[in-house]
PDB file of C-alpha atoms in Angstrom:
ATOM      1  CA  UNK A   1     -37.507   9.692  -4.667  1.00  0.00           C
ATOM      2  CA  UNK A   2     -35.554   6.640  -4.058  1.00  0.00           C
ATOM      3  CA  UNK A   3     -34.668   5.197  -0.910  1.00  0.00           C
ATOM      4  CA  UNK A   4     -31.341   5.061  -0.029  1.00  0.00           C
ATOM      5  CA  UNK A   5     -29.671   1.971   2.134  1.00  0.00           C
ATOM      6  CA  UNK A   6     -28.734   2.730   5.861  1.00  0.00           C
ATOM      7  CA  UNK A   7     -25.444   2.996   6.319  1.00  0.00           C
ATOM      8  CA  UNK A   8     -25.582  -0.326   8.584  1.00  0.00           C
ATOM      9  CA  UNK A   9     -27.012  -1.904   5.674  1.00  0.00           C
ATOM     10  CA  UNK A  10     -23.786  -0.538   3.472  1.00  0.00           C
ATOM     11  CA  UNK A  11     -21.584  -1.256   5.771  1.00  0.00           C
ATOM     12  CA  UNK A  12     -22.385  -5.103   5.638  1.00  0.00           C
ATOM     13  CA  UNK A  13     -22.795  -5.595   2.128  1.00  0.00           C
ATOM     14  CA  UNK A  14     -19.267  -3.998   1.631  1.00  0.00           C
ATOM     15  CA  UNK A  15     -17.982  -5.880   4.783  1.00  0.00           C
ATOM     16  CA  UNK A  16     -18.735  -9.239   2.357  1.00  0.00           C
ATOM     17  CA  UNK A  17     -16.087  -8.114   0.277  1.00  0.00           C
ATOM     18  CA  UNK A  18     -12.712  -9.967   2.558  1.00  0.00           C
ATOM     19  CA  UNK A  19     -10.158  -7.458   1.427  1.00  0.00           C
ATOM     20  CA  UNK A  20     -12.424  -4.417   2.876  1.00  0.00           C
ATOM     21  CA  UNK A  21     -13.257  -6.534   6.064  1.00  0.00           C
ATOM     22  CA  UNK A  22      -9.324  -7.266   6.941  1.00  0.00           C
ATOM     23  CA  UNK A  23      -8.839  -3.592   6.021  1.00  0.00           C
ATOM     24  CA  UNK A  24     -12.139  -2.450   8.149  1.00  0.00           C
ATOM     25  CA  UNK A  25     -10.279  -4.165  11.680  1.00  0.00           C
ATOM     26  CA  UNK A  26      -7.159  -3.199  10.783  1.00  0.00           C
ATOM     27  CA  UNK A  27      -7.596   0.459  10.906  1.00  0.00           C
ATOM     28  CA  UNK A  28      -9.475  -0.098  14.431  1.00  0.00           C
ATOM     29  CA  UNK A  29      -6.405  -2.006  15.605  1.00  0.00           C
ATOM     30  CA  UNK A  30      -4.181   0.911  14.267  1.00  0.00           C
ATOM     31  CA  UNK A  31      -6.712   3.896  16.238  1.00  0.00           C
ATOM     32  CA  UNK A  32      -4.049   5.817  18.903  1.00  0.00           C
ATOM     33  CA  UNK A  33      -6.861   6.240  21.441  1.00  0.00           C
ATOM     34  CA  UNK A  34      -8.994   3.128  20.644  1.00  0.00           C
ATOM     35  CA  UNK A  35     -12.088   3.246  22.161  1.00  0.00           C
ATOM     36  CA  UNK A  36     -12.979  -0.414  22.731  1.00  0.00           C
ATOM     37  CA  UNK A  37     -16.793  -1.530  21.949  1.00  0.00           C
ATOM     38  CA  UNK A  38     -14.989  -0.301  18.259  1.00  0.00           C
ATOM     39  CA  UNK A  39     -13.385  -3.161  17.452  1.00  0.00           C
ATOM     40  CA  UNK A  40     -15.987  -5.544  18.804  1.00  0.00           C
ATOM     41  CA  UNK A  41     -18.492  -3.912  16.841  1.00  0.00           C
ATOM     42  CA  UNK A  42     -16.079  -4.656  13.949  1.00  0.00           C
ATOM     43  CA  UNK A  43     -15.673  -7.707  14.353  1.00  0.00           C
ATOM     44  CA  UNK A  44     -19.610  -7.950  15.202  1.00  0.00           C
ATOM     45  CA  UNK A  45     -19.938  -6.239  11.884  1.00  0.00           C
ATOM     46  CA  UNK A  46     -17.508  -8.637  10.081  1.00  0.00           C
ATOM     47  CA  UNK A  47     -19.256 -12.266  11.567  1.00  0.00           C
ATOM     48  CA  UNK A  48     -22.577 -10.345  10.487  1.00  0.00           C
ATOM     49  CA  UNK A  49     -21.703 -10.057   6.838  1.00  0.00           C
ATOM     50  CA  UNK A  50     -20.080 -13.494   6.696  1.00  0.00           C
ATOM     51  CA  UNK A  51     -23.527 -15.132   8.312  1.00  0.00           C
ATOM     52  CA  UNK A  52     -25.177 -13.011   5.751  1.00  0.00           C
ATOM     53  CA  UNK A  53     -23.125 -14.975   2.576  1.00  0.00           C
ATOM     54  CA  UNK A  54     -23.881 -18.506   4.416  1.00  0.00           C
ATOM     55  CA  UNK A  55     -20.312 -18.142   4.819  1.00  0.00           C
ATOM     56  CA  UNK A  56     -19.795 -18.965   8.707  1.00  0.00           C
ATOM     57  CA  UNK A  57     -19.495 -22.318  10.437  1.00  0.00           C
ATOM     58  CA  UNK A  58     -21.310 -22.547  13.376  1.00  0.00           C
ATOM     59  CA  UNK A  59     -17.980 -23.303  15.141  1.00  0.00           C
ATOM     60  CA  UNK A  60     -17.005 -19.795  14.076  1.00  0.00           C
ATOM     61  CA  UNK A  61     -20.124 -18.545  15.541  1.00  0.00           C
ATOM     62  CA  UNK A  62     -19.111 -20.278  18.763  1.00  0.00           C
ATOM     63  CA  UNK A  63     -15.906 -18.741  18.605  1.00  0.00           C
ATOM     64  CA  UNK A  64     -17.045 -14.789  17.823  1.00  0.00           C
ATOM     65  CA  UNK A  65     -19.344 -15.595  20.936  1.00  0.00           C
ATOM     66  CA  UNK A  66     -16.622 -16.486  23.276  1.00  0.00           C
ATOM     67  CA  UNK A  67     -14.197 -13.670  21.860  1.00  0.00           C
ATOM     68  CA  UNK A  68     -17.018 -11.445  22.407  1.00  0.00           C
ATOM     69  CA  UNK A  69     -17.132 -12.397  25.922  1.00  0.00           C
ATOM     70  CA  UNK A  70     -13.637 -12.004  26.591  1.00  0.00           C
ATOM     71  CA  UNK A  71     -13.399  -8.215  25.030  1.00  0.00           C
ATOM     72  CA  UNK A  72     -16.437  -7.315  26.853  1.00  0.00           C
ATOM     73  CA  UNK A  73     -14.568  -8.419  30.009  1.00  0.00           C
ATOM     74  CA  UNK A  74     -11.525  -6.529  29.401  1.00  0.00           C
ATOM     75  CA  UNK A  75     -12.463  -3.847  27.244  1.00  0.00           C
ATOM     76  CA  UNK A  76     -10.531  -5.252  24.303  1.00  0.00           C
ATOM     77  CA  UNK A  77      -7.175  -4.180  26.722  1.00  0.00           C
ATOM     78  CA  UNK A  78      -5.188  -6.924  26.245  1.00  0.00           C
ATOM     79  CA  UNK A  79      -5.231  -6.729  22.357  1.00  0.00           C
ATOM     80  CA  UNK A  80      -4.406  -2.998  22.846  1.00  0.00           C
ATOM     81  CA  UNK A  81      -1.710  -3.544  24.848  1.00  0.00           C
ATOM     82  CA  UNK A  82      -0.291  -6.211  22.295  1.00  0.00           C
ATOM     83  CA  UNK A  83      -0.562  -3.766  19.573  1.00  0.00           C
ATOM     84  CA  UNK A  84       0.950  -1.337  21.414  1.00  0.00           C
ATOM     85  CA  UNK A  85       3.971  -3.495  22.724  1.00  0.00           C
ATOM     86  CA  UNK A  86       4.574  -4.311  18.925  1.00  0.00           C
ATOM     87  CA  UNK A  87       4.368  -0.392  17.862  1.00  0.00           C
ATOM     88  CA  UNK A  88       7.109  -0.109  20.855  1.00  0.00           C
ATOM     89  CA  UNK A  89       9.524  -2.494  19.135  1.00  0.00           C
ATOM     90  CA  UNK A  90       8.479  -1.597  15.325  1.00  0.00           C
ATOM     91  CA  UNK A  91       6.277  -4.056  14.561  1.00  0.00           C
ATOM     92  CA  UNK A  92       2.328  -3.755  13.323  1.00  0.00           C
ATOM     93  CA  UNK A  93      -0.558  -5.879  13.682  1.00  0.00           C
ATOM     94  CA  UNK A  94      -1.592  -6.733   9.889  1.00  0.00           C
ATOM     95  CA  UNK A  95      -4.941  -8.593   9.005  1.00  0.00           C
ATOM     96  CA  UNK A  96      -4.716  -9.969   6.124  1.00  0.00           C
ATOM     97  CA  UNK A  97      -6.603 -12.253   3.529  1.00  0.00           C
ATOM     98  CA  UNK A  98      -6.285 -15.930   3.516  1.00  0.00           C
ATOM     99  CA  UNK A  99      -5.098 -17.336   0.282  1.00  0.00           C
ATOM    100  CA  UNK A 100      -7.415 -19.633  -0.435  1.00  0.00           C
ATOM    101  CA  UNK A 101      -9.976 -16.768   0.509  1.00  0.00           C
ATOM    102  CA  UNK A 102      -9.275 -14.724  -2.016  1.00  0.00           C
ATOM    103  CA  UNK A 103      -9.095 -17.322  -5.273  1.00  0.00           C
ATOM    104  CA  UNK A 104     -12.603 -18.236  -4.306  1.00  0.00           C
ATOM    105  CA  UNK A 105     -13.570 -14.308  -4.019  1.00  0.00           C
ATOM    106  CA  UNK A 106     -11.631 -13.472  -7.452  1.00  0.00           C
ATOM    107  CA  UNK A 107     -13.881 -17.043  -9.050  1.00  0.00           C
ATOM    108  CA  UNK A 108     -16.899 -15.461  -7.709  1.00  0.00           C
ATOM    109  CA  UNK A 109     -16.213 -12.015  -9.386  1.00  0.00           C
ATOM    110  CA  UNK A 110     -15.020 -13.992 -12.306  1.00  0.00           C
ATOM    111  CA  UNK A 111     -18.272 -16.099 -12.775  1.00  0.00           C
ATOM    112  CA  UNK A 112     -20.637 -12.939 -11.909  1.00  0.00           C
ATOM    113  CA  UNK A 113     -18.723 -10.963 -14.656  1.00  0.00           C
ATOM    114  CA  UNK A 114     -19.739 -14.092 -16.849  1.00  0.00           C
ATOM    115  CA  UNK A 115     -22.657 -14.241 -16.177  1.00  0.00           C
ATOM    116  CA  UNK A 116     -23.266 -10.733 -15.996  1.00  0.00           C
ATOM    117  CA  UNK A 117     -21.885 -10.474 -19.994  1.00  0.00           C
ATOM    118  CA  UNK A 118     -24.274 -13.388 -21.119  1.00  0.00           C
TER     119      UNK A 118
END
């Protein structure tokens, strides 16, 4: 019988993809009764799967540690409360793709597709 990947595992591989990764914090940012070590795991989760693709500067290393940090200290309430001060005047907090992001992602598909037909 075949082993099947941890969830963890699939979580990170699909977590490479950028689309599903702005999606993935976005819903935690949406949650009505966030609980907060979710969205630092996220973004935990998120830094993982980039360091995974040799796809993370070590400044933005530096910079998921100090963010880190900072949640931990507050328990992520000061993000909450912006998210909920923008709900209060009919606004949402949207994460979204960088443009540049996604033309490399689509060239990657593109070539694997390639190279996938050869």
């Amino acid at each position: 019988m075949p082993k099947s990947d941890s969830y963890d595992e699939f979580l990170i591989e699909s977590l490479k993809d950028s689309g599903h990764a702005a999606g993935f914090i976005e819903a935690i940012l949406e949650e009505k009764n966030p609980e907060p070590a979710l969205l630092r795991n996220a973004v935990r989760k998120v830094v993982e799967a980039r360091s995974r693709m040799n796809n993370l500067a070590d400044s933005t290393q530096l910079k998921h540690e100090k963010l880190d940090k900072l949640l931990t200290a507050s328990g992520c309430a000061e993000i909450y409360a912006f998210v909920e001060l923008l709900d209060a005047l009919g606004f949402r907090l949207a994460v979204t793709v960088k443009d540049d992001e996604l033309m490399t992602e689509e060239s990657v598909k593109v070539a694997t597709t390639i190279n996938e037909s050869a």
